[in-house]
Structure formats: structure tokens, C-alpha cells
Short mmCIF file of C-alpha atoms in Angstrom, two decimals:
data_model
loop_
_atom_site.label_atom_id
_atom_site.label_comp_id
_atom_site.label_asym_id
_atom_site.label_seq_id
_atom_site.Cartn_x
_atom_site.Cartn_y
_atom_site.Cartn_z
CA UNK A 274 88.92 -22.93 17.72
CA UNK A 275 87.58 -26.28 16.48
CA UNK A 276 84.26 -27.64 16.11
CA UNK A 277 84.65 -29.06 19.46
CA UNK A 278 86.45 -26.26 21.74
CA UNK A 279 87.14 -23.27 21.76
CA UNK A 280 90.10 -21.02 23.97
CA UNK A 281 88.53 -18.22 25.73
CA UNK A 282 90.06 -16.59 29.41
CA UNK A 283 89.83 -18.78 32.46
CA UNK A 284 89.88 -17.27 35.95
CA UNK A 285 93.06 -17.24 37.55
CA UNK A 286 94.63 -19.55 34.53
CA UNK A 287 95.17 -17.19 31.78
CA UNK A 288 93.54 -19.04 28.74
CA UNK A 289 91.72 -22.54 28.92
CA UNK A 290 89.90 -24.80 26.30
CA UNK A 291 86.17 -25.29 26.95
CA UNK A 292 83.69 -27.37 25.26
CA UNK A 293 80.98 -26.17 22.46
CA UNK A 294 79.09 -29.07 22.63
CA UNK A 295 78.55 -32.77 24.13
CA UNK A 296 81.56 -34.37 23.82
CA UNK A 297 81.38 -38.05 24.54
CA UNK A 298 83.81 -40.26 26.27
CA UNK A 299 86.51 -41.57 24.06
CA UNK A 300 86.48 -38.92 21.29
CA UNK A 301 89.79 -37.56 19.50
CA UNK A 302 89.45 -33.70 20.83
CA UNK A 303 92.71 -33.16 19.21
CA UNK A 304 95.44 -34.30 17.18
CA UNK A 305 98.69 -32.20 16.51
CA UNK A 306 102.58 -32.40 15.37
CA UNK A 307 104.71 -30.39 17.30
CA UNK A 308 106.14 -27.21 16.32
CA UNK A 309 109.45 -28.54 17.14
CA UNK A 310 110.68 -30.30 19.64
CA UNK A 311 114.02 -31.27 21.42
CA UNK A 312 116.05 -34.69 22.61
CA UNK A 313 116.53 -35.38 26.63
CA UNK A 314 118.41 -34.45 28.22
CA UNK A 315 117.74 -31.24 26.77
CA UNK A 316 119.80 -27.71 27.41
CA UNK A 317 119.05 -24.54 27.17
CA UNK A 318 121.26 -23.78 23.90
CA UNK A 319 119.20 -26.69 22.36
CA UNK A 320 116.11 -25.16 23.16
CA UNK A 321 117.04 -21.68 21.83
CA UNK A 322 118.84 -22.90 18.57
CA UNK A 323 115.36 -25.43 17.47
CA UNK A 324 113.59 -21.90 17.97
CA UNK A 325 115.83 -20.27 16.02
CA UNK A 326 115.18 -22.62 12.87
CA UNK A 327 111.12 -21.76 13.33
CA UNK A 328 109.85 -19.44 10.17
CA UNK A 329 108.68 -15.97 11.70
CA UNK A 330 105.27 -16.84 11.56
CA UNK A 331 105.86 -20.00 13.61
CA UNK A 332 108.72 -18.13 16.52
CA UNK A 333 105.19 -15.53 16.64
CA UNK A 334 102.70 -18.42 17.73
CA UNK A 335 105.74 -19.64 19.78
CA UNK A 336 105.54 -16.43 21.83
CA UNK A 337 102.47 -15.93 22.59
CA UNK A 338 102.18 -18.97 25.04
CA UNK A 339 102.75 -18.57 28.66
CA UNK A 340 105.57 -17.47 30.19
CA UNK A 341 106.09 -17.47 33.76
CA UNK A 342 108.23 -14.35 33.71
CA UNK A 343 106.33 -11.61 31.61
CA UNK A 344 109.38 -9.46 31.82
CA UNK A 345 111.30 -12.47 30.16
CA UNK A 346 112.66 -11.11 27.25
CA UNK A 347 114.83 -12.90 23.92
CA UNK A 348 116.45 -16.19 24.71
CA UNK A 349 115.67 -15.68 28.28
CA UNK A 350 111.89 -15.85 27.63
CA UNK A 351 111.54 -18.95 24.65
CA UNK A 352 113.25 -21.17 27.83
CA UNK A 353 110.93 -20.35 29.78
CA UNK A 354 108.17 -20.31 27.53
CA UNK A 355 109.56 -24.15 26.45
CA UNK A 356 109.94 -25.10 30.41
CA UNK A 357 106.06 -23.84 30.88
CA UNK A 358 104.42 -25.30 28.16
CA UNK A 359 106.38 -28.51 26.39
CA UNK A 360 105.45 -32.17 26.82
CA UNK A 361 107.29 -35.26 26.64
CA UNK A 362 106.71 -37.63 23.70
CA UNK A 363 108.83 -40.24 23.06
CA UNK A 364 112.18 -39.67 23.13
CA UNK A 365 111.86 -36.09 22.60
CA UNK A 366 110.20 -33.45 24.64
CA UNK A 367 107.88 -31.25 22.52
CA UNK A 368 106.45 -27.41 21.73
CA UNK A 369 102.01 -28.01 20.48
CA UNK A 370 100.54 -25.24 20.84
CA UNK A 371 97.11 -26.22 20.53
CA UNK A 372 97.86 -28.34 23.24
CA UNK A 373 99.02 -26.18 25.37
CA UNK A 374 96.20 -24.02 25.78
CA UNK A 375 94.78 -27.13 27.80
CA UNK A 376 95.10 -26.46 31.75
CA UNK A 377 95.44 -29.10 34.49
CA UNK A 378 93.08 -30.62 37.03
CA UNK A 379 94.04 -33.63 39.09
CA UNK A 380 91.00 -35.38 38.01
CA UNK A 381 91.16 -34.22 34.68
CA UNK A 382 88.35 -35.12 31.89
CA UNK A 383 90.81 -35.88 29.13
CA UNK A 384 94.08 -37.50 28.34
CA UNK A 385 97.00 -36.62 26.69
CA UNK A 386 99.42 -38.95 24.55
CA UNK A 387 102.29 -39.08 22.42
CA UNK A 388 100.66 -41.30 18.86
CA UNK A 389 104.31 -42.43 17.31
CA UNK A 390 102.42 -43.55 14.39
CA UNK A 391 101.13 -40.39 13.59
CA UNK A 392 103.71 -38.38 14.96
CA UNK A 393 101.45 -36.22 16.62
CA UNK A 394 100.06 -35.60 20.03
CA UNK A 395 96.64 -36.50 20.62
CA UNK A 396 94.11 -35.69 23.66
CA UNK A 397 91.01 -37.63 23.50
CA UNK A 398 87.77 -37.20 26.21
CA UNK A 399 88.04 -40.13 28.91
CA UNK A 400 84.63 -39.21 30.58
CA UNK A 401 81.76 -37.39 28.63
CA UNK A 402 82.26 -33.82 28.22
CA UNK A 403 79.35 -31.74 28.36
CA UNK A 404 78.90 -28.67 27.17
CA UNK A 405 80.13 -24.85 28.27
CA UNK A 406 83.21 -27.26 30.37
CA UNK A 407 86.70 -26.80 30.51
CA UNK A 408 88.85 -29.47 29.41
CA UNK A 409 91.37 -30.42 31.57
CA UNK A 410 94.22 -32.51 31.01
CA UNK A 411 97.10 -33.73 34.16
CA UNK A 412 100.44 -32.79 34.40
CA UNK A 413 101.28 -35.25 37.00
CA UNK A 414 101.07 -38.75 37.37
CA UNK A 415 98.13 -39.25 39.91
CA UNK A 416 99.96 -41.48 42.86
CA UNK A 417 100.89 -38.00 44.68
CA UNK A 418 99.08 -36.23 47.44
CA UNK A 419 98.34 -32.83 47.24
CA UNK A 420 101.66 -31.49 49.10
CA UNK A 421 103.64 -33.17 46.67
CA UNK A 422 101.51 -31.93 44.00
CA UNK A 423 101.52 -28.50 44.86
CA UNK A 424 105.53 -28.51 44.90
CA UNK A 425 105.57 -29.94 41.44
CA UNK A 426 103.02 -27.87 39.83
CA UNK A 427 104.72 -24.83 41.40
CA UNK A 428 107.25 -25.05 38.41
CA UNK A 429 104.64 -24.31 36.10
CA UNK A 430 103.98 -21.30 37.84
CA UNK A 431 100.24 -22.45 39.42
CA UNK A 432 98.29 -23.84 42.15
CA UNK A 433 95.90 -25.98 41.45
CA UNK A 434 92.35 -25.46 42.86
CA UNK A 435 90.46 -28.64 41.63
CA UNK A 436 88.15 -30.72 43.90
CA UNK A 437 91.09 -32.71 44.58
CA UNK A 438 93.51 -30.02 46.11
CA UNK A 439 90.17 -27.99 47.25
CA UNK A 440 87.61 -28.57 49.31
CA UNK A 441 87.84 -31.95 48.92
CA UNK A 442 91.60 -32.63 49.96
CA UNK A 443 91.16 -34.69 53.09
CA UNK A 444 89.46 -37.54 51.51
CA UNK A 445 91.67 -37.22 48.68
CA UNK A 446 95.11 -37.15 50.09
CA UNK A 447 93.87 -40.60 51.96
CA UNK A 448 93.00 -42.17 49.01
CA UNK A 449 96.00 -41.23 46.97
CA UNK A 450 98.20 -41.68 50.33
CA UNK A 451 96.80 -45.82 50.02
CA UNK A 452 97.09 -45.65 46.16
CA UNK A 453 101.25 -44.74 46.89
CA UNK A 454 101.23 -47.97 49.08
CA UNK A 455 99.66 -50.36 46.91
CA UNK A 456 101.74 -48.90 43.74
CA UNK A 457 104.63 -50.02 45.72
CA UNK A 458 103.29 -53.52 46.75
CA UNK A 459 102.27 -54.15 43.26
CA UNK A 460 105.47 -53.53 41.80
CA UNK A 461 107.03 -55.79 44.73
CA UNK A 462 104.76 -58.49 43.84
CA UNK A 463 105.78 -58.44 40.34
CA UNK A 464 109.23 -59.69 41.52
CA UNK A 465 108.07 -62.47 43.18
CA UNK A 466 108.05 -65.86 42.54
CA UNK A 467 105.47 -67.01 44.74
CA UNK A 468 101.09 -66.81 43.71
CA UNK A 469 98.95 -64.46 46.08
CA UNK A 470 95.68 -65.51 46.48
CA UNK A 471 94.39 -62.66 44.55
CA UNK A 472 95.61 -59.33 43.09
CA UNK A 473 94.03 -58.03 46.07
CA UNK A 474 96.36 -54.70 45.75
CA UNK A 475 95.52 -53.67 41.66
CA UNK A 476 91.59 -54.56 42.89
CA UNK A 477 91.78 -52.05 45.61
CA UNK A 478 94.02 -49.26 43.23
CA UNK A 479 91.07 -49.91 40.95
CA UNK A 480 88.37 -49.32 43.14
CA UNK A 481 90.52 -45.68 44.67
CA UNK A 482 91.05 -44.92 41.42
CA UNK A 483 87.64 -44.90 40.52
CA UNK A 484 85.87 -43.33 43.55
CA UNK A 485 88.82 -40.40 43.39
CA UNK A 486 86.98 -39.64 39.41
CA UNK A 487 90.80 -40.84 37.90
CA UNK A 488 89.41 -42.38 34.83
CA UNK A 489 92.40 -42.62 32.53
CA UNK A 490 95.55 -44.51 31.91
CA UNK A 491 96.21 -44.91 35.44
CA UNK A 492 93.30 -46.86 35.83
CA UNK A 493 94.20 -48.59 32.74
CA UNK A 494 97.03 -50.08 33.91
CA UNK A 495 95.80 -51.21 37.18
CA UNK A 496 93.49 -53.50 35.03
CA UNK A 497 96.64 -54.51 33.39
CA UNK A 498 98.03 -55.51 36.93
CA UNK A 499 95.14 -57.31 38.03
CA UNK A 500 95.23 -58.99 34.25
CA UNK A 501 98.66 -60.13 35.37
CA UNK A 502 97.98 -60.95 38.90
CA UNK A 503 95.02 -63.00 37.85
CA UNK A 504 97.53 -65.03 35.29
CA UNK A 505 100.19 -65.97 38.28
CA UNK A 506 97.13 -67.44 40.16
CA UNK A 507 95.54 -69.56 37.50
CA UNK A 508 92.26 -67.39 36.84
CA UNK A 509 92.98 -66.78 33.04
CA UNK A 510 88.86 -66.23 32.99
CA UNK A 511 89.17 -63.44 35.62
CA UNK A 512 92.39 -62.45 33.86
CA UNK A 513 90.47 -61.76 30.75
CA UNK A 514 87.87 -59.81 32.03
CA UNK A 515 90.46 -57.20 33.12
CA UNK A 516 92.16 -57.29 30.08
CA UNK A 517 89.20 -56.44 27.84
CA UNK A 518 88.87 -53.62 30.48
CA UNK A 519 92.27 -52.43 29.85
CA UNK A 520 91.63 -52.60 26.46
CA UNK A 521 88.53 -50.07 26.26
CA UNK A 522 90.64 -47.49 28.56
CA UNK A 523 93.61 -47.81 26.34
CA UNK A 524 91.11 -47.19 23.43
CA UNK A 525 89.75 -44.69 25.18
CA UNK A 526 92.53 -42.74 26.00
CA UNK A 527 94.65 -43.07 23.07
CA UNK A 528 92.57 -43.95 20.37
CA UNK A 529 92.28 -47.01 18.07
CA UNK A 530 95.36 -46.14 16.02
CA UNK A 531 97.84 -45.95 18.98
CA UNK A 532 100.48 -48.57 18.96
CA UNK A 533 99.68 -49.11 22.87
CA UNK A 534 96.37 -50.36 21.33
CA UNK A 535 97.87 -53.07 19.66
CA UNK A 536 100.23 -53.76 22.41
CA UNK A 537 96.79 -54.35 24.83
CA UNK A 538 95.05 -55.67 22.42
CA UNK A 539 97.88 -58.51 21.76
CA UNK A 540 97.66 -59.06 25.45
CA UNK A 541 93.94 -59.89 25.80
CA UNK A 542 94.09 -62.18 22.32
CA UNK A 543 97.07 -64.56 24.21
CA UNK A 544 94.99 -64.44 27.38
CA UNK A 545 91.51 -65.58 25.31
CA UNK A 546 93.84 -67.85 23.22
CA UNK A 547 95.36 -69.67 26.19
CA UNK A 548 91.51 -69.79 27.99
CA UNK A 549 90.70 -71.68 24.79
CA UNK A 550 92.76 -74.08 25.06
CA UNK A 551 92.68 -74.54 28.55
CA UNK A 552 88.68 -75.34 28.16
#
């Protein structure tokens, strides 16, 4: 438990982390270094010799996370413990326990990320928290509809029943079915030589993004593709002003000592530099 969550039982999910108090957007919920961790592509043997290295105290925390097969037993069961529970981060794909305790929604209320600087793992609150909530983080990148969701998620052993997979599906699946399309086109577009008239395509992935409650780095980075769309036709002003936007996500979501911080933060500096100049 911290001062900010604590794990109790969460129907149908096993355990889940759910909030004590008010917990506003953009707070550091946790911060953690792995327990160990292993490089991709990973095996099995890799897996079963980093848990071998653990102290006994440590292999004990290691086992009492969730395990798809509770008859699982020796090297059998720390796989599948690693395959239901580890994270990528970096290079590396990692064991946190503390972080694993966190279930997933598909509009989740906080982020996770991997803080090289620190070495640790981070999750911070991207919309405010309140009280007596669970806080959810997502396992899957958001540009999926709910059948292709399901079939991923399946491998951790779950079906999700958030708003998004729920009773609200329908107008879901069409948003996220449109967000798949304009992914696509923006990625196209960033081959091209020629200027659109607009980043019409990152404006409208903003605006789904928003109305589907996906407040994170998703949305982050369609900023950063507007930012970029506005550059190739001339608007550094309008350019800016999605850039500083990116910027308070990327905060947001990662925190002020994040190297992606600086990275964004570089970005909207040449951008305000060049507007100088330009005026």
C-alpha cells in the first residue's frame, strides 16, 4: 500500500489498485525498478535462469503474482507468471511487481512508462483520480477495435469489460475503426513530399481520441503529428500551439524527468525559435 493506493480484491480480476484519496491528473502514482528483467527476444531458459539468481525473499514476491495456470508448478509456472505479468522497457522486458497489481481498461486513467533515467518504471494519473477508484492502466495500444482486443488480451488470461468493450462497444469500435484509417493516412503523409492543406487526419485522431476518454500518449502524439503537419504547410503559429499541447501530455504521462520530456520539449523550443525569427 502507499499513501495513494492501496491493492484490495477486484471482481472477476483477482487483485486491483484503487485510490485512497483525490489523485489529480499528472501525479507520479508510482515509481519502481524491476525485480529483474530479461533482453528480447527472450526464451524461456532466460526467463527461468534471471529467476533463479532472485534471493528467496525476492523468487517469494515473484510467486505470488498471477498465473494463468494455478496448477503451474516450478519452471513451468515462473514462465507463465513472467508471460502474465512483465512489461517492456527499453530494450529489456521487465518483472515490477507493484506494477503489476495494476489491471487494464481500454480507457484507462493512468499511464505506464519505462523512465531510462531512473531506471525504473513509472505510472503517473493522466485524468484526475478520485477517490475509492481503480486505477487502470492499458495493455494495448488503443488503434484496435474490440475483436482485435479481445484476441490479444486473451493471452493474459482476461476479457475485458470496460465501457469500451461493454455496453458501449458500437460507438466505440466506429471510432477506433476511423482512428485505424487515419493512423494509416498519417503515416502515408509523412512520406510525402507534397503540403496538404491541413493536418486534417491528426485533427480528426485528436478529436476521436478525445471523445473515446483516451487521454494519454496516444493523444500525445497526435498533437505531435498535427505539430508536424502544421510545419510542412507553413503554420509554425498553429504548429506551436500543438506542440505546447504535446508537451503537457508528455509531462503528464511521464513526468518532468523523462527523457521524452526533453525530447518534446526540444521540439516546441525550435518551433518558438523559428516563429521568432520568422516575425
Amino acid at each position: 500500500m502507499t499513501s495513494l493506493y492501496v491493492v484490495l480484491p477486484s471482481p472477476g480480476e483477482g487483485l486491483g489498485c484503487f485510490s485512497t484519496t483525490l489523485i489529480p491528473a499528472g501525479t507520479r502514482i508510482l515509481n519502481e525498478h524491476p525485480l529483474f528483467n530479461v533482453r528480447e527476444p527472450r526464451t524461456n531458459a532466460a526467463v527461468t535462469t534471471a529467476f533463479s539468481r532472485l534471493s528467496k525473499q525476492e523468487q517469494e514476491q515473484y510467486l505470488t503474482l498471477y498465473a494463468q495456470n494455478p496448477t503451474a508448478d516450478g519452471d513451468a509456472k515462473v514462465v507463465d507468471i513472467f508471460n502474465s505479468n512483465a512489461w517492456q522497457t527499453g530494450s529489456r522486458t521487465s518483472i515490477c511487481p507493484l506494477a503489476a497489481r495494476f489491471n487494464h481498461s481500454c480507457i484507462p486513467n493512468a499511464s505506464f512508462a519505462w523512465n531510462s533515467r531512473l531506471c525504473q518504471i513509472t505510472v503517473h494519473a493522466i485524468v484526475a483520480i478520485p477517490a475509492n477508484t481503480q486505477i487502470n492502466l492499458s495493455y494495448e495500444r488503443p488503434y484496435q477495435t474490440s475483436t482485435s482486443r479481445r484476441e490479444k488480451l486473451s493471452a493474459y488470461g482476461f476479457a475485458c469489460s470496460c465501457v469500451a468493450c461493454g455496453s458501449g462497444a458500437a460507438a466505440s469500435d466506429a471510432r477506433r475503426a476511423r482512428m485505424i484509417v487515419l493512423d494509416a493516412r498519417i503515416r502515408f503523409e509523412r512520406r510525402q513530399l507534397w503540403r496538404s492543406p491541413r493536418p486534417t487526419a491528426a485533427l480528426e485522431l485528436i478529436k476521436l481520441l478525445k471523445e473515446e476518454g483516451i487521454m494519454g500518449e496516444a493523444l500525445g502524439l497526435a498533437y505531435h503529428d498535427a505539430a508536424a503537419g502544421w510545419v510542412r504547410h507553413g503554420r509554425l503559429d498553429l504548429a506551436a500551439n500543438c506542440a505546447a499541447q504535446e508537451l503537457k501530455i508528455c509531462i503528464m504521462c511521464f513526468g518532468a524527468d523523462s527523457p521524452s520530456v526533453d525530447t518534446t520539449t526540444a521540439f516546441l523550443h525550435g518551433l518558438e525559435e523559428q516563429l521568432t525569427q520568422k516575425t
